[in-house]
CSV table of C-alpha atoms and ligand atoms in Angstrom, one decimal:
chain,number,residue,atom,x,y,z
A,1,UNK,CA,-45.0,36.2,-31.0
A,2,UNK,CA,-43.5,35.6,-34.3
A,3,UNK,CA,-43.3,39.3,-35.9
A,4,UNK,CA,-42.8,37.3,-39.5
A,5,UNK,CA,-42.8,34.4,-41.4
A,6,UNK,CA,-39.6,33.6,-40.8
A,7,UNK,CA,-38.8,34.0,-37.2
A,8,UNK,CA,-38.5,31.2,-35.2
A,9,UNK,CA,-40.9,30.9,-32.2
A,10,UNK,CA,-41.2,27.4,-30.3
A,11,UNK,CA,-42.9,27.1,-26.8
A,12,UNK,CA,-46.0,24.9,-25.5
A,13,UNK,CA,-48.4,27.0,-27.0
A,14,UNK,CA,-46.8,28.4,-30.1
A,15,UNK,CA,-44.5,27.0,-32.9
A,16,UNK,CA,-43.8,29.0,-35.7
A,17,UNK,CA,-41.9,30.5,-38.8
A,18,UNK,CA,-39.1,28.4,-40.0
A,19,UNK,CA,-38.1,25.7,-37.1
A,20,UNK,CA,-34.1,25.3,-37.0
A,21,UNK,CA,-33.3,21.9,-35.5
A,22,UNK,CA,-29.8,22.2,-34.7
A,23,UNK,CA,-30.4,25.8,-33.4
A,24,UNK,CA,-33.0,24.4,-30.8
A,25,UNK,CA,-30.9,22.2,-29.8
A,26,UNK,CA,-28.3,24.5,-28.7
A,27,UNK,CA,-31.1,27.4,-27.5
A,28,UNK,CA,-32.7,24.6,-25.4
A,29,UNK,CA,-29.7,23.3,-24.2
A,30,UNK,CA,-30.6,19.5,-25.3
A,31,UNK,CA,-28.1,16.5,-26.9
A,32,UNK,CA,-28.5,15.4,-30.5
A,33,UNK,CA,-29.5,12.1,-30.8
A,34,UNK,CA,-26.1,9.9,-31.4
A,35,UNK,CA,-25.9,7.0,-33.1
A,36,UNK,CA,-24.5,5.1,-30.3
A,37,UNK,CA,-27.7,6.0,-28.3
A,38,UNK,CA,-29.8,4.9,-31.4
A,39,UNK,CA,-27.7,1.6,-31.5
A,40,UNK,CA,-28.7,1.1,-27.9
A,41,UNK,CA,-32.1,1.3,-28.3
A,42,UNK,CA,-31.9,-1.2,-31.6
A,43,UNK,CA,-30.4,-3.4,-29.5
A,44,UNK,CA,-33.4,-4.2,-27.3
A,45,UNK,CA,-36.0,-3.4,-29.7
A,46,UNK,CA,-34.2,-6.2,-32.5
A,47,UNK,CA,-34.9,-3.4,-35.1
A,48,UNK,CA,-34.3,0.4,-35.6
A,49,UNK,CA,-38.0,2.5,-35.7
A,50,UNK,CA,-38.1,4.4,-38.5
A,51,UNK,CA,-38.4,7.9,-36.7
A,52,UNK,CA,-35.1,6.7,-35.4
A,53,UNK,CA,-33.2,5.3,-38.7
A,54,UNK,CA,-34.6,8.8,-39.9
A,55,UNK,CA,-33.6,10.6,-36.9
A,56,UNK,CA,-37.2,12.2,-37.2
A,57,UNK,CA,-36.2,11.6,-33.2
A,58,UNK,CA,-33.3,14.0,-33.3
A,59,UNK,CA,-32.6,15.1,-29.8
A,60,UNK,CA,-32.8,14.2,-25.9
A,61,UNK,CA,-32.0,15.3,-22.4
A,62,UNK,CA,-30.5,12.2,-20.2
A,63,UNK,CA,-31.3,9.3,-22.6
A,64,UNK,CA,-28.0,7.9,-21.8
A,65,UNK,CA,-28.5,8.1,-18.3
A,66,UNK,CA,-31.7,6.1,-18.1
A,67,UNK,CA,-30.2,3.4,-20.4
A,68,UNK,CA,-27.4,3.1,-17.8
A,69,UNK,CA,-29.9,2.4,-15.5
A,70,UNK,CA,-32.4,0.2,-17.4
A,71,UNK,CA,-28.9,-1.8,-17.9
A,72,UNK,CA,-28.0,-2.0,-14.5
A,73,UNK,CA,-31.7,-3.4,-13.9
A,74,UNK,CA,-33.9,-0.6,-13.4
A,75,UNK,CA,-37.2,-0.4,-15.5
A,76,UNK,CA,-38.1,3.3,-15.9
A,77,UNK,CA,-41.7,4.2,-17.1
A,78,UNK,CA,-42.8,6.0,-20.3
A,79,UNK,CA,-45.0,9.5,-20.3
A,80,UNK,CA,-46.3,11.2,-22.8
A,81,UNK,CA,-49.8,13.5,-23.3
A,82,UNK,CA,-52.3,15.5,-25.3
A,83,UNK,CA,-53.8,18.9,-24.7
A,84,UNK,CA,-57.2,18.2,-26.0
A,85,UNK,CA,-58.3,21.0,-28.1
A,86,UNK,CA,-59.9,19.7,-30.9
A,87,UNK,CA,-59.4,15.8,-32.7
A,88,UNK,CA,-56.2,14.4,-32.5
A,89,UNK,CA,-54.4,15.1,-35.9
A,90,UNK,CA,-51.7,13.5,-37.7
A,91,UNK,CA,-48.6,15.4,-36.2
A,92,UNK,CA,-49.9,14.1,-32.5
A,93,UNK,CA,-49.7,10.4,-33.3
A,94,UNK,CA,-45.7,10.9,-34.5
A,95,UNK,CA,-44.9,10.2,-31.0
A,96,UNK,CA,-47.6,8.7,-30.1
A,97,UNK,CA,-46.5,6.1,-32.6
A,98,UNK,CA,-42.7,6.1,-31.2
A,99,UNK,CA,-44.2,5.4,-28.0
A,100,UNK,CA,-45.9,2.2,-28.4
A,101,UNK,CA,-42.5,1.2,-30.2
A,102,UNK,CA,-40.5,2.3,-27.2
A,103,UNK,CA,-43.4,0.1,-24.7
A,104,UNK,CA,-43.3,-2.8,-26.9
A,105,UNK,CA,-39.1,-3.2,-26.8
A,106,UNK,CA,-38.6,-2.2,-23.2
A,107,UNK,CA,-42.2,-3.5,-21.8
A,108,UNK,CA,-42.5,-0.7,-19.6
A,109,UNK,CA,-45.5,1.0,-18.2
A,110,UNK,CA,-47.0,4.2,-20.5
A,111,UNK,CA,-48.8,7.3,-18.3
A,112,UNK,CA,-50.6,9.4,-20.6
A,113,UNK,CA,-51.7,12.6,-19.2
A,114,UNK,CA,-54.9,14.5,-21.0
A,115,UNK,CA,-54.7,18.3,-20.0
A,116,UNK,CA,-58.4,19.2,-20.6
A,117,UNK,CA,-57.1,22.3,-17.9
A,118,UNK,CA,-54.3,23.2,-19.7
A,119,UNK,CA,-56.4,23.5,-22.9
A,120,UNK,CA,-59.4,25.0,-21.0
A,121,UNK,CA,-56.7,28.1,-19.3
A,122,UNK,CA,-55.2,28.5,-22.4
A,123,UNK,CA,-58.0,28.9,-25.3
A,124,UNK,CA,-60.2,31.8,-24.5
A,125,UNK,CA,-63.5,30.6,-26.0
A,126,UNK,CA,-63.1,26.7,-24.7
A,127,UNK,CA,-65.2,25.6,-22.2
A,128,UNK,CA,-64.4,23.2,-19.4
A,129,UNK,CA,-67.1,20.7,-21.1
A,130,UNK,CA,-66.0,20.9,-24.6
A,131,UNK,CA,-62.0,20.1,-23.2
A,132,UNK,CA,-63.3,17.1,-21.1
A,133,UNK,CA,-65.0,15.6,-24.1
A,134,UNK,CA,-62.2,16.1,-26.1
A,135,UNK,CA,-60.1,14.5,-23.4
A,136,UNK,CA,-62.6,11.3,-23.5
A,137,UNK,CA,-62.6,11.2,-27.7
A,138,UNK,CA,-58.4,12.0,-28.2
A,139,UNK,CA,-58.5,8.8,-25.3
A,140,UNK,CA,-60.4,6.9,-28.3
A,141,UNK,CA,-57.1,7.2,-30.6
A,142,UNK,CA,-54.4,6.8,-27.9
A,143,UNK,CA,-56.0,3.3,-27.3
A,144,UNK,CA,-56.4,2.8,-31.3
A,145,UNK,CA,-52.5,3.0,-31.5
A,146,UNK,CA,-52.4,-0.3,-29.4
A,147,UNK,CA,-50.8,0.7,-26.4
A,148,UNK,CA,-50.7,-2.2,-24.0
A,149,UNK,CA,-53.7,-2.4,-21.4
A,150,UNK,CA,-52.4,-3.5,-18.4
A,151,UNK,CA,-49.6,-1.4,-18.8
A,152,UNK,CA,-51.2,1.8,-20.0
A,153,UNK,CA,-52.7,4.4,-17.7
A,154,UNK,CA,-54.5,7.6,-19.4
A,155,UNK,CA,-54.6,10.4,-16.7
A,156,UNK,CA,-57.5,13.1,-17.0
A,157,UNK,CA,-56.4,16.4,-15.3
A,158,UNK,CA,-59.8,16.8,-14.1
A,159,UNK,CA,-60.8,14.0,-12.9
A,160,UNK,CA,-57.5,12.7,-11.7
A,161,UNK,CA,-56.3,15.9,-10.0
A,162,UNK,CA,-56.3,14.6,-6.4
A,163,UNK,CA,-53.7,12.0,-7.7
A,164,UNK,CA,-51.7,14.9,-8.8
A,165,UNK,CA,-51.8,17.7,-6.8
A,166,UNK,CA,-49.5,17.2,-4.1
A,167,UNK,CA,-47.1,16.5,-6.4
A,168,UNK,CA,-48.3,19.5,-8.4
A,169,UNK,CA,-47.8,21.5,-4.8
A,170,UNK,CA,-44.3,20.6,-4.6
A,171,UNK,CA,-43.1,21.4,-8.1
A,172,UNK,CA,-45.0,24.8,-8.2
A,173,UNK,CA,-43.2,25.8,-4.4
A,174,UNK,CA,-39.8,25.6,-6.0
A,175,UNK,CA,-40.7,27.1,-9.5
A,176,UNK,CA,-40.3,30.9,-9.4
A,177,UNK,CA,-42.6,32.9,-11.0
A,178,UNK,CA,-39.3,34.4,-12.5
A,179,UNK,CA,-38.5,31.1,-14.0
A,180,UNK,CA,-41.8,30.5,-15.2
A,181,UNK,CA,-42.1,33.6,-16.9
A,182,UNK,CA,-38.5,32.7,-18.6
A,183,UNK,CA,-39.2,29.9,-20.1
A,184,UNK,CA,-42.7,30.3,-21.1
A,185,UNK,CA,-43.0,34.1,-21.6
A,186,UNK,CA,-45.9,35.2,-19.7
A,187,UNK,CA,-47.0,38.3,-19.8
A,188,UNK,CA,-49.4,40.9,-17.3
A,189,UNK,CA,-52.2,39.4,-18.9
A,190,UNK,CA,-51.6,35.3,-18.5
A,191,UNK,CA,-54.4,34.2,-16.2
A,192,UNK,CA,-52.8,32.6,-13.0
A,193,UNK,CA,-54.5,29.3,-13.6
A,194,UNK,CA,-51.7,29.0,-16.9
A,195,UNK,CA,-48.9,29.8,-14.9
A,196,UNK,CA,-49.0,27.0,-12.0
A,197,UNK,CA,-50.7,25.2,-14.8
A,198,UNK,CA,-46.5,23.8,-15.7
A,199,UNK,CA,-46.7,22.0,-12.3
A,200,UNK,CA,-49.5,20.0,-13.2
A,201,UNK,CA,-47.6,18.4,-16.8
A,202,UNK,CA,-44.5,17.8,-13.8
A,203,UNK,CA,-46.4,15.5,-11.8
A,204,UNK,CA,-46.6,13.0,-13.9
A,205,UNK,CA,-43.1,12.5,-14.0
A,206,UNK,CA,-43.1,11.1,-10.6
A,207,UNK,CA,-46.4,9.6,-10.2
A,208,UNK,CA,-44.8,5.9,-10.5
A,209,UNK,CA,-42.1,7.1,-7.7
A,210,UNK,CA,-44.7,8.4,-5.4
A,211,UNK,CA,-47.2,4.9,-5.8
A,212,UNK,CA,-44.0,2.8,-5.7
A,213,UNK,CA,-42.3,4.2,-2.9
A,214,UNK,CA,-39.3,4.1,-4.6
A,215,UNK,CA,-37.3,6.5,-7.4
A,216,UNK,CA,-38.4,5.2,-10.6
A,217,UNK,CA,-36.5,7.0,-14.0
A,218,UNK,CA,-39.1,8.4,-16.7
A,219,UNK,CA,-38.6,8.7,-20.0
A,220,UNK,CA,-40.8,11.5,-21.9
A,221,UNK,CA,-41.2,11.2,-26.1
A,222,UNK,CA,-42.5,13.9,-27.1
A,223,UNK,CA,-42.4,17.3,-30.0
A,224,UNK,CA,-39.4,19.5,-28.8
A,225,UNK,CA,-42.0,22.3,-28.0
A,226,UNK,CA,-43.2,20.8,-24.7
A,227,UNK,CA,-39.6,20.7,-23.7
A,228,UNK,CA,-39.6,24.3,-21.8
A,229,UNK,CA,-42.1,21.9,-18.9
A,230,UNK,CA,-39.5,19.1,-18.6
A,231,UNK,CA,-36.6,22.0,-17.8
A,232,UNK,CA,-39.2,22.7,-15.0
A,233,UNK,CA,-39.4,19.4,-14.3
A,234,UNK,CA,-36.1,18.7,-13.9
A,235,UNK,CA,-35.3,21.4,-11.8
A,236,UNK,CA,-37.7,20.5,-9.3
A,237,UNK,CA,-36.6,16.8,-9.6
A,238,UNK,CA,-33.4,16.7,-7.7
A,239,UNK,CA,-34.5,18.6,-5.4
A,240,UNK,CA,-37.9,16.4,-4.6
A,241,UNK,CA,-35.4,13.5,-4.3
A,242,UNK,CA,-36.5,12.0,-7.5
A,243,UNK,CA,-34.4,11.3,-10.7
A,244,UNK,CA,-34.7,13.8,-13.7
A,245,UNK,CA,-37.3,13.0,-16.4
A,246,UNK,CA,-35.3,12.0,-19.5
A,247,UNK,CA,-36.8,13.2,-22.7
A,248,UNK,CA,-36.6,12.3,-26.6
A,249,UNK,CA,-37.3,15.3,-28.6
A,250,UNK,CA,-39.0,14.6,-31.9
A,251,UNK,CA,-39.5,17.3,-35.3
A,252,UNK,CA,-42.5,18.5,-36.5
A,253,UNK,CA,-44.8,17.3,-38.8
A,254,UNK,CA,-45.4,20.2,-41.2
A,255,UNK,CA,-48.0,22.2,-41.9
A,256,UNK,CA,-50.2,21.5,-45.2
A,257,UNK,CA,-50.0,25.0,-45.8
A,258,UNK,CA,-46.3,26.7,-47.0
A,259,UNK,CA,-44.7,26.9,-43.3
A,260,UNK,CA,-45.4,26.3,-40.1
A,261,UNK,CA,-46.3,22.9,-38.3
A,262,UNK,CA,-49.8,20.6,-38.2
A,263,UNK,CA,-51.6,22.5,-35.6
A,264,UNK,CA,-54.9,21.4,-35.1
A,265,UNK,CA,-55.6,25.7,-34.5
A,266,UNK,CA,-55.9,25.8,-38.2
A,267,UNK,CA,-58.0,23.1,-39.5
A,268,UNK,CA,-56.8,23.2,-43.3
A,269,UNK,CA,-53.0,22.5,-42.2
A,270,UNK,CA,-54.0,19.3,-40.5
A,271,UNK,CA,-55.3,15.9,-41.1
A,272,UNK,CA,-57.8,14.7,-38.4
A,273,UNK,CA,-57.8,11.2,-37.2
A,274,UNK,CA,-61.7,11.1,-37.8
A,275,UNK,CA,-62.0,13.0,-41.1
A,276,UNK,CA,-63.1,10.8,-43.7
A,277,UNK,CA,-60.7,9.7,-46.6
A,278,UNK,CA,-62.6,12.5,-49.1
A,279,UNK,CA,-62.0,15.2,-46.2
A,280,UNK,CA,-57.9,14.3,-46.2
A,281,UNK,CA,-58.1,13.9,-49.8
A,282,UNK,CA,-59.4,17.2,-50.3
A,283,UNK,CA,-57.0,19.2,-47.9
A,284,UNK,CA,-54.1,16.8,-49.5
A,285,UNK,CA,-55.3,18.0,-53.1
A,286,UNK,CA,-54.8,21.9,-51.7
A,287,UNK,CA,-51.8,21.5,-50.2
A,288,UNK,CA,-48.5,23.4,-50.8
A,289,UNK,CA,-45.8,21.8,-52.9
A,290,UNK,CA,-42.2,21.8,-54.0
A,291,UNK,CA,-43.6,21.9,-57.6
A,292,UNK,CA,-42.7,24.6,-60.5
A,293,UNK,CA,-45.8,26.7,-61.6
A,294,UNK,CA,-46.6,25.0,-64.9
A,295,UNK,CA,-46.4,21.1,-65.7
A,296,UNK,CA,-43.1,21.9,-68.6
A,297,UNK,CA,-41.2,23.7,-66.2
A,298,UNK,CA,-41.7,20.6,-63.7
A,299,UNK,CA,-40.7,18.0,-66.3
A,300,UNK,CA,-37.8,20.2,-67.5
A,301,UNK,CA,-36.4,21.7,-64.0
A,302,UNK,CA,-37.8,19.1,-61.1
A,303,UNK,CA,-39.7,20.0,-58.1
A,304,UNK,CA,-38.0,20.5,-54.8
A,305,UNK,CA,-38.7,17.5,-52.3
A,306,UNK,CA,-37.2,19.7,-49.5
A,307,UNK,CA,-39.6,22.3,-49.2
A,308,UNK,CA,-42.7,19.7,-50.0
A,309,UNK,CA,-45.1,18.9,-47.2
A,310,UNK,CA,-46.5,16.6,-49.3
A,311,UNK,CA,-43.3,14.3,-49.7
A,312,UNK,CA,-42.9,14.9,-45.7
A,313,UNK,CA,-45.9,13.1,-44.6
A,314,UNK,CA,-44.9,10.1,-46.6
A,315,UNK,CA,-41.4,10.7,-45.2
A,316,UNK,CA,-42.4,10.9,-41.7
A,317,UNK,CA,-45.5,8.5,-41.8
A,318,UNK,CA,-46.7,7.1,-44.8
A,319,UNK,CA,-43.5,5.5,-46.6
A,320,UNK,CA,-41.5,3.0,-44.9
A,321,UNK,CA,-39.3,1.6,-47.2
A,322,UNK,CA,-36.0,3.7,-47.6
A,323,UNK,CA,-35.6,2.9,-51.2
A,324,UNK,CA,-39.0,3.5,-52.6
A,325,UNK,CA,-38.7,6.8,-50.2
A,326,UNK,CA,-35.3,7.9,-51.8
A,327,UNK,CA,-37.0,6.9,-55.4
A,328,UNK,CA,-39.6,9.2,-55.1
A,329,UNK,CA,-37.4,11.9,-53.7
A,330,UNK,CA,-35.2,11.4,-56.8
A,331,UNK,CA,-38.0,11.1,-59.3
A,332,UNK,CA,-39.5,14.7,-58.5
A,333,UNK,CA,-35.7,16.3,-58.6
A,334,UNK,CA,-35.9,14.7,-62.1
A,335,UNK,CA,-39.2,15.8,-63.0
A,336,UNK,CA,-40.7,12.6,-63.5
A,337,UNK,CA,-43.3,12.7,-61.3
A,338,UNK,CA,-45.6,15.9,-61.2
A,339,UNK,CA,-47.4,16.9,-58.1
A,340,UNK,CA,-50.5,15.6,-59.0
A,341,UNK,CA,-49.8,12.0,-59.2
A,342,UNK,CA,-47.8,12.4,-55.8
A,343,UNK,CA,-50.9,13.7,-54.1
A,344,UNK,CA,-52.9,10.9,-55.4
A,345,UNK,CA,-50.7,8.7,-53.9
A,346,UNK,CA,-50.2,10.3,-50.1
A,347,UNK,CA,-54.0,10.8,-50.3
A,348,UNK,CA,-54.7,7.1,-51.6
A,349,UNK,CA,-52.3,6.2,-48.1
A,350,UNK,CA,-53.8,8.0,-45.7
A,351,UNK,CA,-57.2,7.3,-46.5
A,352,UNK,CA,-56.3,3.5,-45.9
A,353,UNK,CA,-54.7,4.3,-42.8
A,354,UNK,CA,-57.5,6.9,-41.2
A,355,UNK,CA,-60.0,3.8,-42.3
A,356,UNK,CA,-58.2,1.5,-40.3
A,357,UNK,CA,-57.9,3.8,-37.4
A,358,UNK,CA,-61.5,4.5,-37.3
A,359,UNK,CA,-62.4,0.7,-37.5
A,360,UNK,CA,-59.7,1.1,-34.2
A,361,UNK,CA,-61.1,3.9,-32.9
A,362,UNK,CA,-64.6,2.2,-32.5
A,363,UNK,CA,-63.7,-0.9,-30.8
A,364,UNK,CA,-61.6,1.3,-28.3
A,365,UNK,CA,-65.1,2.8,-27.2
A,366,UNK,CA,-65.6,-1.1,-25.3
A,367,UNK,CA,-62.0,-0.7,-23.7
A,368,UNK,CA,-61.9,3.2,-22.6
A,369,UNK,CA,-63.1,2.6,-19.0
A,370,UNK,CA,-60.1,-0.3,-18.8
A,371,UNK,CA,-57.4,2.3,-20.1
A,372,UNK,CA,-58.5,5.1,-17.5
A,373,UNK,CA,-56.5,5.7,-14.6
A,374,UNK,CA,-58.8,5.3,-11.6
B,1,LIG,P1,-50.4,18.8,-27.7
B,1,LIG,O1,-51.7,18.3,-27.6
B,1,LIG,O2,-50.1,20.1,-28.3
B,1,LIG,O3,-49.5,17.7,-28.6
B,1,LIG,C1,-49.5,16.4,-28.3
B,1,LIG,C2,-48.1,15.8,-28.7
B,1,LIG,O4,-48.0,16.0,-30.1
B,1,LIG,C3,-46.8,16.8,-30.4
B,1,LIG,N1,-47.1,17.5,-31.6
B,1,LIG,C4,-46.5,17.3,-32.8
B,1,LIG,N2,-45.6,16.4,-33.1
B,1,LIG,C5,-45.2,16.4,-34.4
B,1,LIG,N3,-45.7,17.2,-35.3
B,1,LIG,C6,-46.7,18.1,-35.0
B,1,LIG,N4,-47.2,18.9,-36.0
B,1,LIG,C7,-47.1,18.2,-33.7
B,1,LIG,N5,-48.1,18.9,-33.0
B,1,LIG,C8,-48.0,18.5,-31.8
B,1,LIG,C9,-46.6,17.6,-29.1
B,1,LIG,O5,-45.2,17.9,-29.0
B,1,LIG,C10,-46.9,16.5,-28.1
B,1,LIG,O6,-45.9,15.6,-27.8
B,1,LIG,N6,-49.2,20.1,-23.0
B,1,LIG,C11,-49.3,19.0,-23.9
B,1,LIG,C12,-50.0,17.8,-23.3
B,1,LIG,C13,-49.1,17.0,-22.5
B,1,LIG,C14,-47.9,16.3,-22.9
B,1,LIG,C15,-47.4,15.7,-21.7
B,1,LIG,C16,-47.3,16.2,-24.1
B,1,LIG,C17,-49.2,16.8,-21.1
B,1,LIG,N7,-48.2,16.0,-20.7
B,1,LIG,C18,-46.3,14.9,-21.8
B,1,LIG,C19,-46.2,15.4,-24.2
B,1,LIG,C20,-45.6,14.8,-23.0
B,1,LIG,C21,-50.0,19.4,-25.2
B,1,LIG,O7,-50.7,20.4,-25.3
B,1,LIG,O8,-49.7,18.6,-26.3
């Protein structure tokens, strides 16, 4: 547990105080995301994705490996999830979003695993029910994105576990509880159902090997917390005869609120994907900023972009172009632009885009069964 503000804590099921990039990177053991591995991806995709040009994407574990591969012919298959605790938020969709980019420019198959357990073992007062309906609603905005049909398989721990749990077996037989309890920190009083519960976010990993017959590479997008499952993962791989899951590891969007990340725990730090355009405004209107206390000091001194959440969402989401994003970063530092008129603006964005989503959202209802893995 984080003791203070700003102590760094980042696992599956906690992410706080200030997070250090380059310090994960070398805690976790992981490889900064190159250029040359950027390049490569360019290459296919005919253009560089923005979480890449802005190396939101900033780290991975065997990209280059699966590259090789892909080059020498072998199609890998993408996997990514959701623990469905409450609506999908904003933060989710980063690589959610990176995902569909990645299926687009390689034209792979996408798993997308829906741990209503996970969620269900891991919030005390969440019911089995209310986790499975969450699972079925966060499906809603995984289709929204546009993930292809034919080539996109959602996975619902429940109702899929028999497609999963030899695999499951396998992984949890060579994962100590030793291990476990390293990289996850358990304690005495983790139920048991948490700690095989790591096998379960493995299987996937294989699942295209196992229904192929043959070793198929996988490549995982995904925040940098779920990384501790994919040392699991890899781990076990070898060792199952399969290749290790490759993983892109990407930041955090922050928290509306002074530190912290989006976590859809605490509702006022996050944007939901179905909270109308006066909810986000509202929550945008309260949020934290880089700004000085009164409007002169702001005009005279300049806010500070670095520490804004505010000037993060447009610079992870909600501004595209690098110049206009680089104008607005230098227009604050010169006081030109008070906080005010830059919340009107992210909150005049988002609304557009959660309108748009919902429209998305509601035509995925007709599709859901079509996504479903069966
Ligand atoms: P969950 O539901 O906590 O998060 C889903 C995905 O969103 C990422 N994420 C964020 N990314 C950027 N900014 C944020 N503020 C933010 N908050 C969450 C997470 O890293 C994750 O990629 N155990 C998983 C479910 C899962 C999964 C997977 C995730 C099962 N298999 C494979 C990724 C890949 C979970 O509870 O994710």
């Amino acid at each position: 547990m984080a003791n203070n503000e700003e102590e760094m804590v980042v696992t599956p099921w906690e992410v706080s105080g200030k997070v250090d990039y380059e310090r994960l990177i070398k805690e976790f053991g992981t490889q900064p995301l190159t250029d040359a591995l950027i390049k490569r991806i360019e290459k296919v995709a005919g253009y560089q994705h923005l979480q890449l040009r802005r190396k939101i994407f900033f780290s991975h574990r065997d990209l280059d490996v699966l590259l090789d591969l892909y080059d020498k012919g072998e199609k890998f298959v993408l996997y990514t999830g959701r623990g469905p605790s409450s609506h999908t938020h904003l933060g989710h969709i980063m690589s959610w979003i990176f995902t569909k980019y990645l299926q687009d420019a390689f034209k792979v198959k996408l798993y997308f695993q829906l741990t209503d357990d996970e969620k269900f073992l891991h919030i005390r007062d969440l019911t089995l029910d209310d986790a499975r309906d969450y699972a079925y609603d966060n499906a809603l905005d995984v289709i929204a994105m546009g993930f292809q049909q034919g080539k996109t398989k959602l996975i619902v721990d429940t109702k899929n576990i028999a497609l999963l749990y030899e695999l499951a077996l396998r992984v949890a037989k060579l994962t100590t509880f030793s291990t476990a309890r390293a990289v996850f920190g358990f304690k005495e009083e983790s139920n048991i159902g948490i700690i095989f519960y790591t096998a379960v976010q493995s299987a996937p990993c294989f699942l295209e090997s196992v229904i192929t017959g043959k070793k198929v590479p996988c490549l995982i997008p995904a925040g940098i917390d779920q990384d501790p499952h994919w040392r699991v993962a890899r781990d076990a791989a070898t060792r199952l005869g399969y290749y290790k899951p490759a993983q892109m590891h990407c930041k955090f969007m922050p928290s509306l609120q002074q530190s912290g990340k989006m976590s859809a725990s605490i509702p006022e730090t996050a944007i939901y994907l179905t909270d109308t355009p006066k909810e986000a405004k509202k929550k945008i209107m309260n949020a934290f900023t880089g700004g000085r206390p009164t409007i002169a000091e702001q005009r005279k001194f300049g806010g500070n972009p670095d520490i804004c959440p505010v000037h993060q969402y447009f610079y992870f989401l909600f501004e595209e172009d690098d110049k206009k994003m680089e104008e607005l970063n230098s227009t604050c530092r010169r006081g030109e632009i008070l906080c005010g008129e830059c919340k009107e603006l992210l909150a005049e964005r988002v609304g557009k885009f959660l309108l748009n989503h919902q429209r998305k959202r509601k035509q995925a209802r007709n599709v859901l069964q079509k996504y479903l893995l069966k």
